[in-house]
mmCIF file of C-alpha atoms in Angstrom:
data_model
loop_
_atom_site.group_PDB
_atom_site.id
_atom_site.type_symbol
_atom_site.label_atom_id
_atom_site.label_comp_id
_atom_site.label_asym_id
_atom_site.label_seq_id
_atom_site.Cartn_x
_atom_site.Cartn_y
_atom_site.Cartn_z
ATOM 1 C CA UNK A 345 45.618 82.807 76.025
ATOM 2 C CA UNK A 346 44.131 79.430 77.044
ATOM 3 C CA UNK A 347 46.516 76.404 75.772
ATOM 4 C CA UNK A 348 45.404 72.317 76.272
ATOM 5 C CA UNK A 349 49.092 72.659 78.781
ATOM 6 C CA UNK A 350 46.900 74.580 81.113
ATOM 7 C CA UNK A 351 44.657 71.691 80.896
ATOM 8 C CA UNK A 352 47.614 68.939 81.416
ATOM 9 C CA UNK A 353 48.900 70.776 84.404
ATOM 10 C CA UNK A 354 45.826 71.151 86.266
ATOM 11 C CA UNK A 355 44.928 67.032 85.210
ATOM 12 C CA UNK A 356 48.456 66.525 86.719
ATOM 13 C CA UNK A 357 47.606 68.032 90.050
ATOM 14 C CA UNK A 358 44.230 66.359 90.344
ATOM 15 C CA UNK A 359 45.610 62.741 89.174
ATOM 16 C CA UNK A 360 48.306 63.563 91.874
ATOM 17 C CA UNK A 361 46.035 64.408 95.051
ATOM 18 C CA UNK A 362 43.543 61.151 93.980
ATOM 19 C CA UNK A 363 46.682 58.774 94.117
ATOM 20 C CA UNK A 364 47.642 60.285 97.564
ATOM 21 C CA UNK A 365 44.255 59.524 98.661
ATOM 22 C CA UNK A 366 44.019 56.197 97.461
ATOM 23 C CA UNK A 367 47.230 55.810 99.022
ATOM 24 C CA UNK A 368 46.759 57.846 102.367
ATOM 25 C CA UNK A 369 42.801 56.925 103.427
ATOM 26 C CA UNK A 370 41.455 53.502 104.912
ATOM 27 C CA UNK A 371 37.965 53.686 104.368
ATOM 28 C CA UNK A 372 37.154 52.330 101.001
ATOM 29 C CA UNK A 373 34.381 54.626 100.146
ATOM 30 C CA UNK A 374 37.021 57.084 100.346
ATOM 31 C CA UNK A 375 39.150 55.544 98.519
ATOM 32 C CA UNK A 376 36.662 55.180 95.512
ATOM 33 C CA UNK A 377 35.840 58.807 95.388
ATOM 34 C CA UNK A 378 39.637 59.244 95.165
ATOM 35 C CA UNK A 379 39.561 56.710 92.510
ATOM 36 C CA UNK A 380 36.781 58.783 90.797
ATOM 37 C CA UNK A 381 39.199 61.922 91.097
ATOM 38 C CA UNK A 382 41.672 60.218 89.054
ATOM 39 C CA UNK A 383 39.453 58.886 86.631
ATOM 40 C CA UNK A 384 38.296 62.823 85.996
ATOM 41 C CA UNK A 385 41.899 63.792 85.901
ATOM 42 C CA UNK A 386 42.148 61.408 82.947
ATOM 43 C CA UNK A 387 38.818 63.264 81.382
ATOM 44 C CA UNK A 388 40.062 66.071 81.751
ATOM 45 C CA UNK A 389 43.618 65.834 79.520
ATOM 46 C CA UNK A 390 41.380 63.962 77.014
ATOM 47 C CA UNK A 391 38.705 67.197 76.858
ATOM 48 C CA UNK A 392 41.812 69.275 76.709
ATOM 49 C CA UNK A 393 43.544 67.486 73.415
ATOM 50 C CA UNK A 394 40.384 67.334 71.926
ATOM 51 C CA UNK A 395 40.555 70.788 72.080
ATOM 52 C CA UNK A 396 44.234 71.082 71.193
ATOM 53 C CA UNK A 397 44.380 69.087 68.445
ATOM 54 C CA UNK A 398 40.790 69.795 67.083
ATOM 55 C CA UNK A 399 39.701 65.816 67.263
ATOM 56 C CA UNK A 400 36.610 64.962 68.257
ATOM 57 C CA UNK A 401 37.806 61.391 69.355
ATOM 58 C CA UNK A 402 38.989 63.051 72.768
ATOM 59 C CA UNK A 403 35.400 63.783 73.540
ATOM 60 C CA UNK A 404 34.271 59.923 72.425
ATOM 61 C CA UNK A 405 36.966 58.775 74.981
ATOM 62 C CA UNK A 406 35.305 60.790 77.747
ATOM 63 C CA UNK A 407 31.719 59.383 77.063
ATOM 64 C CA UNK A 408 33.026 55.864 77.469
ATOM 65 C CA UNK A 409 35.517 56.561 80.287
ATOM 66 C CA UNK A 410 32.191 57.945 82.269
ATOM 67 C CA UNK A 411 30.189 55.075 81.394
ATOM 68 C CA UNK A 412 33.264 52.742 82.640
ATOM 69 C CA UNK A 413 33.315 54.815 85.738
ATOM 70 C CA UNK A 414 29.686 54.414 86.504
ATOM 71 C CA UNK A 415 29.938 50.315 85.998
ATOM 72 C CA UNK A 416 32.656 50.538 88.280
ATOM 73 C CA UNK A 417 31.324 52.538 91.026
ATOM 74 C CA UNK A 418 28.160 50.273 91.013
ATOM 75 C CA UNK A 419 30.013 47.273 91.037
ATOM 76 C CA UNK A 420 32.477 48.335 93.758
ATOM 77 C CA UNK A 421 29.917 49.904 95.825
ATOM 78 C CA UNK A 422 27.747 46.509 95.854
ATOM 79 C CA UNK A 423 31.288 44.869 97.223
ATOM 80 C CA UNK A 424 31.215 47.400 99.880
ATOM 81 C CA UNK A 425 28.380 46.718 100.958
ATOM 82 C CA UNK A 426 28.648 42.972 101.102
ATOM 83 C CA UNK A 427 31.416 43.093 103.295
ATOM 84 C CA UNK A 428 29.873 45.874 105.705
ATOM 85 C CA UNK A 429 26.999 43.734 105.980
ATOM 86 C CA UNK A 430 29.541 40.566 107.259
ATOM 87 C CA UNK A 431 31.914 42.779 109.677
ATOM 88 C CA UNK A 432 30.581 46.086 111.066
ATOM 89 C CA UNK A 433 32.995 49.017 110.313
ATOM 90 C CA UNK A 434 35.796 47.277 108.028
ATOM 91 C CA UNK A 435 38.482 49.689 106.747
ATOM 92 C CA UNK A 436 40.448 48.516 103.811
ATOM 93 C CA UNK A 437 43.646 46.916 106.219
ATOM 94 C CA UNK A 438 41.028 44.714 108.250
ATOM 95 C CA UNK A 439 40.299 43.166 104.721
ATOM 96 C CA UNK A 440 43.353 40.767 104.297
ATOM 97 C CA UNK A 441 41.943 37.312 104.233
ATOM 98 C CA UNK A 442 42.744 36.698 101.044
ATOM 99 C CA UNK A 443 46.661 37.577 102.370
ATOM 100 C CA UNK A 444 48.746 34.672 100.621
ATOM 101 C CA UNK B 968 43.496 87.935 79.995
ATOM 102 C CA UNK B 969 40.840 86.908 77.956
ATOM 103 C CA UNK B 970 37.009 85.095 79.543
ATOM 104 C CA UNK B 971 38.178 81.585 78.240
ATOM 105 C CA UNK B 972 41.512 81.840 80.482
ATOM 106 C CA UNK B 973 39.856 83.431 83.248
ATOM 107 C CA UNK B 974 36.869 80.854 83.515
ATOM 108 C CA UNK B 975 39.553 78.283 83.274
ATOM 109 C CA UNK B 976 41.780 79.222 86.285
ATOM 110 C CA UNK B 977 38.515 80.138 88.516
ATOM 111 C CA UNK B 978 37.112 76.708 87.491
ATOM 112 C CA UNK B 979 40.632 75.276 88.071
ATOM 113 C CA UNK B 980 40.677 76.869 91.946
ATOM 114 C CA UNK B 981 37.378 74.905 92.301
ATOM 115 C CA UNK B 982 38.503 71.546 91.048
ATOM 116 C CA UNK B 983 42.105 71.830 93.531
ATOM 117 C CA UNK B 984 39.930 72.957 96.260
ATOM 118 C CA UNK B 985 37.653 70.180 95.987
ATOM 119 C CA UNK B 986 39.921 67.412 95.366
ATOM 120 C CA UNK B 987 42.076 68.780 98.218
ATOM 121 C CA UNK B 988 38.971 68.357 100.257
ATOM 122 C CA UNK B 989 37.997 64.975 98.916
ATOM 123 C CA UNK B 990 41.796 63.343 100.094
ATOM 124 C CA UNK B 991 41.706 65.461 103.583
ATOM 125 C CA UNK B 992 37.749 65.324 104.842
ATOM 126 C CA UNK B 993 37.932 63.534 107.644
ATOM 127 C CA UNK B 994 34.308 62.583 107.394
ATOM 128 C CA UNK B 995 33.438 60.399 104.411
ATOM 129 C CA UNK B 996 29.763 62.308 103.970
ATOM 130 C CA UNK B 997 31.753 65.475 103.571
ATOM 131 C CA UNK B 998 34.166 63.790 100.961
ATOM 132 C CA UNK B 999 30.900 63.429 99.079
ATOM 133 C CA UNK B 1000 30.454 66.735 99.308
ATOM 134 C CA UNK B 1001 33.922 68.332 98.301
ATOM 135 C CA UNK B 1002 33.743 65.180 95.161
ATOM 136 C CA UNK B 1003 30.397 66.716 94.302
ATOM 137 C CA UNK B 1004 31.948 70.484 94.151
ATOM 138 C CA UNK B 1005 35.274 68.813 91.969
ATOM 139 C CA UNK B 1006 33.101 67.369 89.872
ATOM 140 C CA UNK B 1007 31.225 70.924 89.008
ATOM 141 C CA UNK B 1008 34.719 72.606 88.971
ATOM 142 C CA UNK B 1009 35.406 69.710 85.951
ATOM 143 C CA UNK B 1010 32.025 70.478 84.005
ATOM 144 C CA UNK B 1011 32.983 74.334 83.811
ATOM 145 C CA UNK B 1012 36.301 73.115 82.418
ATOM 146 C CA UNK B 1013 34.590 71.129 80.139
ATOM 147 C CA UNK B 1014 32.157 73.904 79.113
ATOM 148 C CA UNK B 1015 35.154 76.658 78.517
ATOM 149 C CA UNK B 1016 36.325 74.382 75.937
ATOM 150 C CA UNK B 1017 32.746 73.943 74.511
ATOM 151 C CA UNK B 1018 32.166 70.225 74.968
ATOM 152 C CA UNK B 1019 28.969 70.899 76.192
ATOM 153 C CA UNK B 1020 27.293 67.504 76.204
ATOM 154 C CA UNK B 1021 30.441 66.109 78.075
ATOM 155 C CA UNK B 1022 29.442 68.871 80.679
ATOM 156 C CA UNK B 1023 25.736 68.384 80.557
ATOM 157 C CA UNK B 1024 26.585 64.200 81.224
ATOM 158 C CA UNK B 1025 29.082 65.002 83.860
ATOM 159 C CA UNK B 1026 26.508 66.994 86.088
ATOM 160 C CA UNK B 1027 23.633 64.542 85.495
ATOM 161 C CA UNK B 1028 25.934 61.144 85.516
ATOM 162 C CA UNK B 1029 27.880 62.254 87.940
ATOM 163 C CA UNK B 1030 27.138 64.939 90.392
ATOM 164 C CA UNK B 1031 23.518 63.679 90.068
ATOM 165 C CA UNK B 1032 23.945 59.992 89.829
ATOM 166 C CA UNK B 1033 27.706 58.811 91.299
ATOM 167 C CA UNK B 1034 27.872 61.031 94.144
ATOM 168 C CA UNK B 1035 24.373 60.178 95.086
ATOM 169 C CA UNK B 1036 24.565 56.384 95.385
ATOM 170 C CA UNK B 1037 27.941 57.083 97.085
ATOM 171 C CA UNK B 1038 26.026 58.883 100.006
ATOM 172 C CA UNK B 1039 22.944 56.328 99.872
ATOM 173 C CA UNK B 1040 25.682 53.758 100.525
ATOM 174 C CA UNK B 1041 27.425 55.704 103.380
ATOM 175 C CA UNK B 1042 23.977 56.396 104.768
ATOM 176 C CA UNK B 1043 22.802 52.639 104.423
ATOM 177 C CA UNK B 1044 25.798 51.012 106.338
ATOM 178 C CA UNK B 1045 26.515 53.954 108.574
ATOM 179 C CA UNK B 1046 30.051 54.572 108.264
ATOM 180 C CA UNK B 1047 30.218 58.037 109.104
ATOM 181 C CA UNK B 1048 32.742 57.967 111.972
ATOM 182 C CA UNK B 1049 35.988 59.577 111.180
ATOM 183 C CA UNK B 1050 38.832 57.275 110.805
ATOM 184 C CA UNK B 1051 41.722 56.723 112.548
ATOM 185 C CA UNK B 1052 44.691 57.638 110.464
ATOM 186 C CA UNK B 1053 47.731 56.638 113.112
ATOM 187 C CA UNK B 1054 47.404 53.185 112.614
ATOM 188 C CA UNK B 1055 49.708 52.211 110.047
ATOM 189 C CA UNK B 1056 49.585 48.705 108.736
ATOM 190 C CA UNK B 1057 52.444 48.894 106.613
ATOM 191 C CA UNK B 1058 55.611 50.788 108.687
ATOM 192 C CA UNK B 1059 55.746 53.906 106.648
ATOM 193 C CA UNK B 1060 53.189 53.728 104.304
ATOM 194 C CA UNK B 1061 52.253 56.940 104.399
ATOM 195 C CA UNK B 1062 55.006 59.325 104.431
ATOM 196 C CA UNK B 1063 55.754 56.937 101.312
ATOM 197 C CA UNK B 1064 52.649 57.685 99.781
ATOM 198 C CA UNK B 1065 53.211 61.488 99.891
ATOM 199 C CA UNK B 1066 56.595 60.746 98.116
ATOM 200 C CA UNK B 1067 54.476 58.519 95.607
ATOM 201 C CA UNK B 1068 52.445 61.420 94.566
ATOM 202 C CA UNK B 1069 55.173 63.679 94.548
ATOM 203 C CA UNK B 1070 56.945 61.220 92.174
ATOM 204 C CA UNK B 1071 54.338 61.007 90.084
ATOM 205 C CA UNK B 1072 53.572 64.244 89.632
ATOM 206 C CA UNK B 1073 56.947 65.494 88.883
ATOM 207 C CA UNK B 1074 56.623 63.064 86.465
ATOM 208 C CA UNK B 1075 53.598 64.150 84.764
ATOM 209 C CA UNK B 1076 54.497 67.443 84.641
ATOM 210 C CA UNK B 1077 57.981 66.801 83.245
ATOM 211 C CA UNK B 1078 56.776 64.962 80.522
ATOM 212 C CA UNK B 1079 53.888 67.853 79.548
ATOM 213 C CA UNK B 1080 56.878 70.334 79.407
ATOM 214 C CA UNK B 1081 59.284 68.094 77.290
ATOM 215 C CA UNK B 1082 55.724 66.847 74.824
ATOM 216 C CA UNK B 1083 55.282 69.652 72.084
ATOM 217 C CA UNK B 1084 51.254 69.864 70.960
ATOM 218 C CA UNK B 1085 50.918 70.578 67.600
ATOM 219 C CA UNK B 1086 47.288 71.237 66.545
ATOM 220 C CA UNK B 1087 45.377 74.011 66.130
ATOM 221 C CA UNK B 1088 43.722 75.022 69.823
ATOM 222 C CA UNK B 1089 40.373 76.122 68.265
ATOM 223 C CA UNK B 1090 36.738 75.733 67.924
ATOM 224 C CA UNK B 1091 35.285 72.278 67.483
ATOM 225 C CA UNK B 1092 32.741 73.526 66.106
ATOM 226 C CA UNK B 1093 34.699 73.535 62.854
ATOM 227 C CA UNK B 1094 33.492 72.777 59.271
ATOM 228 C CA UNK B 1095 32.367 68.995 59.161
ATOM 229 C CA UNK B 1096 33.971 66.652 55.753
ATOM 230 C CA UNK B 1097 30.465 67.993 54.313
ATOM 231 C CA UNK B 1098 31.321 71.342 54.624
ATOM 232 C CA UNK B 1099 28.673 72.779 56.836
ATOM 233 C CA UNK B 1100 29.588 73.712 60.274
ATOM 234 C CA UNK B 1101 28.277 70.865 62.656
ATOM 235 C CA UNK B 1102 27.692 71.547 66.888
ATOM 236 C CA UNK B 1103 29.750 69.626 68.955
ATOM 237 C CA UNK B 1104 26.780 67.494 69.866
ATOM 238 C CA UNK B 1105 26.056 66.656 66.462
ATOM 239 C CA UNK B 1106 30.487 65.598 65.542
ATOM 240 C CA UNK B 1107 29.823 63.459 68.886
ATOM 241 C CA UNK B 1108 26.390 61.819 67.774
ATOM 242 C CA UNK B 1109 27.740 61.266 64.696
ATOM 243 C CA UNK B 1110 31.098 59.678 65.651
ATOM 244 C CA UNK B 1111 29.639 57.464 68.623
ATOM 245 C CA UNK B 1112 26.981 55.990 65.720
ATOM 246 C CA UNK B 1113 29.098 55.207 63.198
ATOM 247 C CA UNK B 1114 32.865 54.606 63.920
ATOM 248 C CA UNK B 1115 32.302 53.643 67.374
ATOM 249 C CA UNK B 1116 29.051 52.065 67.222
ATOM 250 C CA UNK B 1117 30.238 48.285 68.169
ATOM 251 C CA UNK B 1118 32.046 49.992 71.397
ATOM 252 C CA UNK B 1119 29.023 51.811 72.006
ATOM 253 C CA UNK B 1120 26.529 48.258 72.027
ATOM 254 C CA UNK B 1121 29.278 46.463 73.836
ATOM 255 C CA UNK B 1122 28.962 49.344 76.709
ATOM 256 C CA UNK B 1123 25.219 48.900 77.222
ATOM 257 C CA UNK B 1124 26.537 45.034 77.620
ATOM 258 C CA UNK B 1125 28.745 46.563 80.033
ATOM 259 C CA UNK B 1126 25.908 48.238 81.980
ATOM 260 C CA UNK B 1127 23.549 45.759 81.896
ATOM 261 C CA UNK B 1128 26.399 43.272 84.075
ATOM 262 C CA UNK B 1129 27.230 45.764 86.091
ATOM 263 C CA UNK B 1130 23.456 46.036 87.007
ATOM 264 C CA UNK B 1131 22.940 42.440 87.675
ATOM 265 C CA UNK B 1132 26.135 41.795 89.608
ATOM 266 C CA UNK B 1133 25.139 44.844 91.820
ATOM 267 C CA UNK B 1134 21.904 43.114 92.693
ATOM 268 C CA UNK B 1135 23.468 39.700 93.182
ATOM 269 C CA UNK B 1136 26.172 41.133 95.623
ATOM 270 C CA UNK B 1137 23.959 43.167 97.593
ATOM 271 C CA UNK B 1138 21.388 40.517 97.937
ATOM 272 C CA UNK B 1139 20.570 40.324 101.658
ATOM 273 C CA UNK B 1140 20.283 36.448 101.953
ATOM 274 C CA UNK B 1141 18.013 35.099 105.062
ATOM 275 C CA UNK B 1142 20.341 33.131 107.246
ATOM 276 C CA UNK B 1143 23.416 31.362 107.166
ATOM 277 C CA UNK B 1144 24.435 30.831 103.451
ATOM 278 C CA UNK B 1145 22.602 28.330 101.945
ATOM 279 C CA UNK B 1146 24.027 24.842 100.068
ATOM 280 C CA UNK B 1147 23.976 24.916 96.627
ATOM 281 C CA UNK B 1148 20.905 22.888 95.229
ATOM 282 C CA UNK B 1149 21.944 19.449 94.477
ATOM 283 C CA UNK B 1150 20.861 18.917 90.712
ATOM 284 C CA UNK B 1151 20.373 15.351 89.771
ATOM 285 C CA UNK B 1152 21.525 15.780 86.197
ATOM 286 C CA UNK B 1153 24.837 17.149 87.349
ATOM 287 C CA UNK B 1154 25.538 14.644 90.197
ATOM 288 C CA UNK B 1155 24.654 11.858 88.768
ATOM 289 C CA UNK B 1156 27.448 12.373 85.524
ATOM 290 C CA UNK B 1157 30.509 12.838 88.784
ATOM 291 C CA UNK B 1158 33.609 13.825 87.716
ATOM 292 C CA UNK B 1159 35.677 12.021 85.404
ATOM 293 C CA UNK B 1160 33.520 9.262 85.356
ATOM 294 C CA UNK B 1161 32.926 9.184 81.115
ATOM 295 C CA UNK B 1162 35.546 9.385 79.055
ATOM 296 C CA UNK B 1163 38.110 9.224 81.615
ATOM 297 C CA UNK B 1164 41.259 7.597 81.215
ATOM 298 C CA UNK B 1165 42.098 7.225 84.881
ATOM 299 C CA UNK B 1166 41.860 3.643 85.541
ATOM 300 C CA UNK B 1167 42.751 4.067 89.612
ATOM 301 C CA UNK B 1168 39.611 2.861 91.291
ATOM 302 C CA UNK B 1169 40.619 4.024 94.397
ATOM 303 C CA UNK B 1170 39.422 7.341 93.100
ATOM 304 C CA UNK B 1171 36.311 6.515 92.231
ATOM 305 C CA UNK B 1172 35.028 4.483 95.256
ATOM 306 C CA UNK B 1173 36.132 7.813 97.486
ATOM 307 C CA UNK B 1174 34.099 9.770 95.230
ATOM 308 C CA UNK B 1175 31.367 8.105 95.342
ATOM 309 C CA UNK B 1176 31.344 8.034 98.833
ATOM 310 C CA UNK B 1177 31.410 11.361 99.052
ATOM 311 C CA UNK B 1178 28.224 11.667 97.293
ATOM 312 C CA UNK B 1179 26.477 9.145 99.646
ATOM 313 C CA UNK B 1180 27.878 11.222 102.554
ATOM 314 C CA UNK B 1181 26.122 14.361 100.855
ATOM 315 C CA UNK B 1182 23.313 12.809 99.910
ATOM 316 C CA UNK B 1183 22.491 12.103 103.882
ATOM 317 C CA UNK B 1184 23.392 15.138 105.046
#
């Protein structure tokens, strides 16, 4: 029998892994798609209490998490490629010059 | 075990797979790749609890759309060499990350086991306040339209921002960066010069000097 914990637990694990990566990896497109990991992770527990609790708000909070997401990803990916086009194969530690 | 549970966990091998792959890929293009099978392995979870236009949008928006511009952007500024992961800037950042995500999800998962869900775990596609029993598409439409109808103008705000600041960024500007045009109407008020209560002249006289020196220039 399917229960919205099955769907915490597994959102737990993913959330987990895309913070490691964010963490772990120097390339920043990387580090976006592990971004994008946790922002699923977060979709995912809302789909599940929608579920749960028989709310159809959960599902609403999805639709505007993805459209967030997809701002985001444009907007970050347009700063990536800003700075690629300045210094030829930055990771995210070469990228300190605004170091206080 | 019934289809729902079953779908779930074969989905939910998919998504740990994936994401595993995403974080450990040494090669960014085949990050794309393993994001692109996570993010299939999170439509099927959406499907088994029947939000099917979540699923439908998460294929489209981002399997078809996210993903996409992702590898346009790899493919445009060819970074496709593997990093180096032994240089550490920070002494121990890593091994300190692992702990991180450890933290956090022991976290996470002790707060799901101490949080009690009440609720009925059921079809969505329950009886609507009218009575009649409404598709999931329709309870979305109809919430997204009329409760959250001001969040929903305010996101194609969002969009269109997001859009424009893209294209500014990612301008390619022909040589070195260019001064900013010097507009007469703004110059010519300076700083502090009406309405100012500053009475130190020395001020003045080195600002206005500075405006003859980028006038010439």
């Amino acid at each position: 029998m399917l229960t919205p914990t099955y769907y915490l637990v597994l959102s737990a694990l993913v959330f987990s892994i895309g913070a490691v990566g964010v963490l772990v990896r120097r390339n920043p497109l990387v580090m976006f798609m592990c971004v994008e990991l946790m922002l699923n992770a977060v979709n995912l527990t809302f789909i599940g209490l929608a579920w749960g609790l028989n709310d159809i708000g959960g599902q609403v909070s999805v639709f505007f998490v993805m459209v967030v997401a997809a701002a985001e990803v444009v907007v970050g990916l347009a700063i990536v490629v800003a700075i690629m086009r300045r210094r030829d194969g930055a990771t995210a530690d070469d990228l300190s010059v605004l170091r206080g | 075990m019934s289809l729902q549970l079953f779908s779930f966990l074969v989905a939910g091998v998919v998504v740990l797979t994936g994401s595993l792959g995403v974080v450990m890929a040494k090669h960014p293009v085949h990050a794309a790749l393993f994001l692109i099978q996570t993010l299939f392995g999170v439509a099927v979870e959406f499907l088994v609890v029947e939000a099917h236009f979540l699923a439908a949008i998460q294929v489209i928006v981002y399997a078809g759309a996210i993903v996409i511009l992702f590898l346009f952007v790899i493919m445009l500024l060819g970074v496709d060499n593997a990093e180096d992961l032994s240089v550490e800037p920070i002494i121990g950042q890593r091994p300190l990350a692992f702990v991180g995500g450890a933290a956090i999800l022991g976290l996470l998962l002790a707060i799901i086991n101490s949080a009690g869900i009440t609720g009925v775990p059921g079809n969505v596609d329950a009886p609507g306040p009218t009575g009649e029993v409404l598709p999931n598409v329709n309870q979305l439409a109809e919430s997204i339209f009329t409760e959250q109808v001001f969040a929903f103008e305010v996101t194609g705000i969002l969009l269109t921002v997001a859009v424009v600041g893209a294209v500014v960024m990612a301008r390619r500007i022909p040589g070195a960066l260019q001064p900013l045009p010097d507009i007469p109407a703004i110059s010519g008020f300076g700083f502090g010069s009406t309405g100012d209560t500053d009475t130190d002249g020395d001020a003045d006289a080195a600002m206005a000097a500075g405006d003859e020196q980028g006038d010439d220039s």
